[in-house]
Amino acid sequence: MSDKITIAISKGRIFDESIPLLAKINIIPKDDPKKTRRLIIETNQSDIQILVIRATDVPTYVERGAAALGIAGKDVLLEYQGDGFYEPFDLGIAKCQMMLAGLKKANQNSTNPRIATKYANITRDYFANFGQQVEIIKLYGSMELAPILGLADQIVDLVDTGETLKANGLVPLKHIADISSRLIVNKAAMKMKNTTIKSFMEKLSEVIRD
Ligand code: PRT
Ligand code: MG
């Protein structure tokens, strides 16, 4: 393994909220992913580069060692269900809540409700805890549409301000989990690049505590 450290980060809000944290430990990307088509972004630190990928791909890159480090939402980590990486700490960014939601006026008492979600594993586990059978309808986005069009009875999705639910006539029904983004670390890299990664983690944990 080279001494270069690759950090996998997704392009949207996690990238936007990670940058100020990385800046506090003097890691500054040389490009803005919104302005460049490059997927690998160099930083002011010659031994640190940032990989810009889909949020759901971050655990895959880190588990398989293509990136030594990653920043991923707890939602993505819970859904991924892998254990090929360490999750040393909560970065306290991109916070939101995983919620069960449904139409305001709907009868929510179906015996085998249809739940639309991109979080099939989390949803199955959540209802299994109550011994409740559900039919999961896997979607990749815009879950809010499903109850409106009769595709599903309820949805499991992330909620931040609640504006998206409200705008679509939905109401939160149950809180499933508090979500924030975590640092994840490839297990082999933790051993082989121990000095660089330990020092990165120490600096980062200090600025998070501030
Ligand atoms: O590539 P892909 O499109 O799959 O991922 P992405 O572009 O969504 O990735 P990115 O980098 O934007 O980050 C997504 C991650 O941000 C999630 O995995 C969460 O950990 C975190 N996060 C925090 C959120 C939200 N808050 C959030 N509110 N991700 C999505 N939302 C969406 C939600 O799904 C809903 O559609 O925002 C809408 C609700 O927002 P409110 O404010 O209207 O309630
Ligand atoms: Mg998106």
Coordinates of C-alpha atoms and ligand atoms in Angstrom, one line a residue:
M1 CA 0.0 0.0 0.0
S2 CA 1.2 3.5 -0.8
D3 CA 1.4 6.1 1.9
K4 CA -1.3 8.1 0.3
I5 CA -4.6 8.2 2.2
T6 CA -7.8 8.2 0.3
I7 CA -11.0 9.5 2.0
A8 CA -14.3 8.5 0.3
I9 CA -17.0 11.1 0.7
S10 CA -20.4 11.6 -1.0
K11 CA -21.0 14.6 -3.1
G12 CA -24.0 16.3 -1.5
R13 CA -24.6 17.6 2.0
I14 CA -22.1 15.2 3.6
F15 CA -19.3 16.7 1.4
D16 CA -20.5 20.2 2.2
E17 CA -20.5 19.6 5.9
S18 CA -17.2 17.6 6.0
I19 CA -15.2 20.3 4.3
P20 CA -15.3 22.8 7.2
L21 CA -14.3 19.9 9.6
L22 CA -11.4 18.9 7.4
A23 CA -10.4 22.6 7.0
K24 CA -10.0 22.8 10.8
I25 CA -7.3 20.1 10.6
N26 CA -5.7 21.9 7.5
I27 CA -7.0 19.5 4.8
I28 CA -8.2 21.7 2.0
P29 CA -9.5 20.2 -1.3
K30 CA -8.0 21.7 -4.5
D31 CA -11.3 21.4 -6.4
D32 CA -15.0 21.8 -5.7
P33 CA -16.9 18.6 -6.8
K34 CA -19.8 20.8 -8.0
K35 CA -17.4 22.5 -10.5
T36 CA -15.1 19.7 -11.6
R37 CA -15.8 16.4 -13.3
R38 CA -12.8 14.9 -11.5
L39 CA -13.8 12.1 -9.1
I40 CA -10.5 12.1 -7.3
I41 CA -9.7 15.5 -5.7
E42 CA -6.3 16.3 -4.5
T43 CA -5.8 18.3 -1.3
N44 CA -3.2 20.8 0.0
Q45 CA -1.8 17.7 1.8
S46 CA 0.2 15.7 -0.8
D47 CA -0.5 12.4 1.0
I48 CA -4.3 12.9 1.3
Q49 CA -6.9 12.7 -1.5
I50 CA -10.6 12.7 -1.6
L51 CA -12.8 10.4 -3.6
V52 CA -16.2 11.7 -4.5
I53 CA -18.7 8.9 -4.8
R54 CA -22.4 8.0 -4.2
A55 CA -23.3 7.9 -0.5
T56 CA -24.3 4.3 -0.7
D57 CA -21.0 3.3 -2.3
V58 CA -18.8 4.7 0.6
P59 CA -18.9 1.5 2.8
T60 CA -18.1 -0.7 -0.2
Y61 CA -14.9 1.3 -1.1
V62 CA -13.8 1.4 2.5
E63 CA -14.6 -2.3 3.3
R64 CA -12.6 -3.4 0.3
G65 CA -9.7 -1.0 1.0
A66 CA -10.1 1.1 -2.2
A67 CA -10.3 4.0 0.2
A68 CA -8.7 3.8 3.7
L69 CA -11.2 6.2 5.2
G70 CA -14.8 7.3 4.5
I71 CA -17.5 9.5 5.8
A72 CA -21.0 8.0 5.6
G73 CA -24.4 8.6 7.1
K74 CA -25.5 6.2 9.9
D75 CA -28.5 5.4 7.6
V76 CA -26.2 4.1 4.9
L77 CA -24.1 2.1 7.4
L78 CA -27.1 0.5 9.1
E79 CA -28.5 -0.5 5.7
Y80 CA -25.2 -1.8 4.4
Q81 CA -24.9 -4.3 7.3
G82 CA -21.2 -4.9 6.7
D83 CA -18.5 -5.2 9.4
G84 CA -15.4 -4.9 7.3
F85 CA -14.5 -1.5 8.7
Y86 CA -14.1 0.3 12.0
E87 CA -16.5 3.1 12.9
P88 CA -14.4 5.1 15.4
F89 CA -16.5 8.2 15.9
D90 CA -19.5 10.2 15.2
L91 CA -18.7 13.4 13.3
G92 CA -22.0 15.1 14.3
I93 CA -22.7 16.3 10.8
A94 CA -25.6 15.9 8.3
K95 CA -27.9 15.1 11.2
C96 CA -31.5 14.0 10.6
Q97 CA -34.0 11.4 11.7
M98 CA -35.1 8.1 10.2
M99 CA -38.9 8.1 10.3
L100 CA -41.9 6.1 9.5
A101 CA -44.4 8.4 7.8
G102 CA -47.8 8.2 6.1
L103 CA -50.7 10.2 4.7
K104 CA -52.4 12.5 7.2
K105 CA -55.8 11.0 6.6
A106 CA -55.0 7.4 6.0
N107 CA -56.1 4.5 8.2
Q108 CA -52.7 3.3 9.5
N109 CA -53.9 0.0 10.9
S110 CA -53.4 -2.4 8.0
T111 CA -52.3 -5.9 9.1
N112 CA -49.7 -6.2 6.4
P113 CA -48.8 -2.6 5.4
R114 CA -46.9 -1.8 2.3
I115 CA -43.8 0.3 3.2
A116 CA -42.0 2.1 0.4
T117 CA -38.3 2.8 1.2
K118 CA -34.7 2.7 0.0
Y119 CA -33.9 1.3 3.5
A120 CA -35.2 -2.2 3.1
N121 CA -33.0 -3.9 5.7
I122 CA -33.5 -1.2 8.3
T123 CA -37.3 -1.3 7.7
R124 CA -37.5 -5.1 7.9
D125 CA -35.5 -5.1 11.2
Y126 CA -37.6 -2.3 12.7
F127 CA -40.9 -4.1 12.1
A128 CA -39.5 -7.5 13.0
N129 CA -38.8 -6.1 16.4
F130 CA -42.6 -5.7 16.9
G131 CA -43.4 -9.0 15.2
Q132 CA -45.1 -7.0 12.6
Q133 CA -45.3 -8.3 9.0
V134 CA -44.8 -5.7 6.3
E135 CA -44.4 -5.8 2.5
I136 CA -41.4 -3.7 1.5
I137 CA -41.5 -1.8 -1.7
K138 CA -37.9 -0.9 -2.6
L139 CA -37.5 2.6 -4.2
Y140 CA -34.4 4.6 -4.9
G141 CA -35.8 8.1 -4.3
S142 CA -38.9 10.4 -3.9
M143 CA -40.5 7.9 -1.4
E144 CA -43.0 10.6 -0.5
L145 CA -44.8 10.0 -3.7
A146 CA -45.7 6.4 -2.9
P147 CA -48.5 6.9 -0.4
I148 CA -50.0 9.7 -2.6
L149 CA -50.3 7.4 -5.6
G150 CA -51.4 4.4 -3.6
L151 CA -48.1 2.5 -4.3
A152 CA -47.6 2.1 -0.5
D153 CA -49.4 2.7 2.8
Q154 CA -46.4 4.3 4.5
I155 CA -42.7 5.2 3.9
V156 CA -39.5 5.0 5.8
D157 CA -37.3 7.9 5.0
L158 CA -35.0 10.6 6.4
V159 CA -36.5 13.7 7.8
D160 CA -34.7 16.9 8.6
T161 CA -36.9 20.0 8.8
G162 CA -40.1 18.0 8.0
E163 CA -40.8 20.4 5.1
T164 CA -40.7 17.6 2.4
L165 CA -43.3 15.5 4.3
K166 CA -45.5 18.4 4.9
A167 CA -45.4 19.6 1.3
N168 CA -46.6 16.2 0.3
G169 CA -49.4 15.8 2.8
L170 CA -47.5 13.3 5.0
V171 CA -47.0 13.2 8.7
P172 CA -44.3 11.5 10.8
L173 CA -45.7 8.4 12.6
K174 CA -42.7 6.8 14.4
H175 CA -39.1 7.8 15.1
I176 CA -36.9 4.9 14.0
A177 CA -33.3 6.3 14.6
D178 CA -31.2 9.4 15.0
I179 CA -28.9 9.8 12.1
S180 CA -25.5 11.6 11.7
S181 CA -22.4 10.9 9.7
R182 CA -19.6 8.7 10.9
L183 CA -15.9 8.3 10.1
I184 CA -15.2 4.7 8.9
V185 CA -11.8 3.1 8.6
N186 CA -10.6 0.1 6.6
K187 CA -9.4 -2.5 9.0
A188 CA -6.1 -3.4 7.1
A189 CA -5.3 0.2 6.5
M190 CA -5.7 0.9 10.2
K191 CA -2.7 -1.5 10.8
M192 CA -0.6 -0.8 7.7
K193 CA -1.0 3.0 7.7
N194 CA -1.3 3.3 11.4
T195 CA 0.8 6.4 12.0
T196 CA -0.9 8.6 9.3
I197 CA -4.4 7.4 10.2
K198 CA -4.0 7.6 13.9
S199 CA -2.7 11.2 13.6
F200 CA -5.6 12.1 11.3
M201 CA -8.1 10.6 13.7
E202 CA -6.6 12.3 16.7
K203 CA -6.7 15.7 15.0
L204 CA -10.2 15.2 13.8
S205 CA -11.5 14.0 17.2
E206 CA -10.1 17.2 18.8
V207 CA -11.9 19.5 16.4
I208 CA -15.2 17.6 16.8
R209 CA -15.1 18.0 20.6
D210 CA -14.8 21.8 20.2
Ligands
PRT1 O1 -26.0 9.7 -4.2 P1 -27.4 9.7 -3.5 O2 -28.4 10.6 -4.1 O3 -27.8 8.3 -3.2 O4 -27.0 10.3 -2.1 P2 -27.2 11.8 -1.7 O5 -27.0 12.8 -2.8 O6 -28.5 11.9 -1.0 O7 -26.0 12.0 -0.7 P3 -25.6 13.2 0.2 O8 -24.2 13.4 0.1 O9 -26.5 14.3 -0.1 O10 -26.0 12.7 1.6 C1 -27.0 11.9 1.9 C2 -26.8 11.6 3.4 O11 -27.1 12.9 4.1 C3 -27.8 10.6 3.9 O12 -27.3 9.3 3.8 C4 -27.9 11.1 5.4 O13 -27.0 10.5 6.2 C5 -27.7 12.6 5.3 N1 -28.9 13.4 5.4 C6 -29.1 14.3 6.4 C7 -30.0 13.4 4.6 C8 -30.9 14.4 5.1 N2 -30.3 14.9 6.3 C9 -32.1 14.6 4.4 N3 -32.9 15.4 4.9 N4 -30.2 12.8 3.4 C10 -31.4 13.1 2.8 N5 -32.3 13.9 3.2 C11 -33.5 14.1 2.4 C12 -34.7 13.1 2.8 O14 -34.5 11.9 2.1 C13 -35.9 13.8 2.3 O15 -36.1 13.6 0.9 O16 -34.1 15.4 2.5 C14 -35.5 15.3 2.5 C15 -36.1 15.7 3.8 O17 -35.6 16.9 4.2 P4 -36.6 17.9 5.1 O18 -35.7 19.0 5.5 O19 -37.6 18.4 4.1 O20 -37.2 17.1 6.2
MG2 MG -29.1 13.1 -3.6

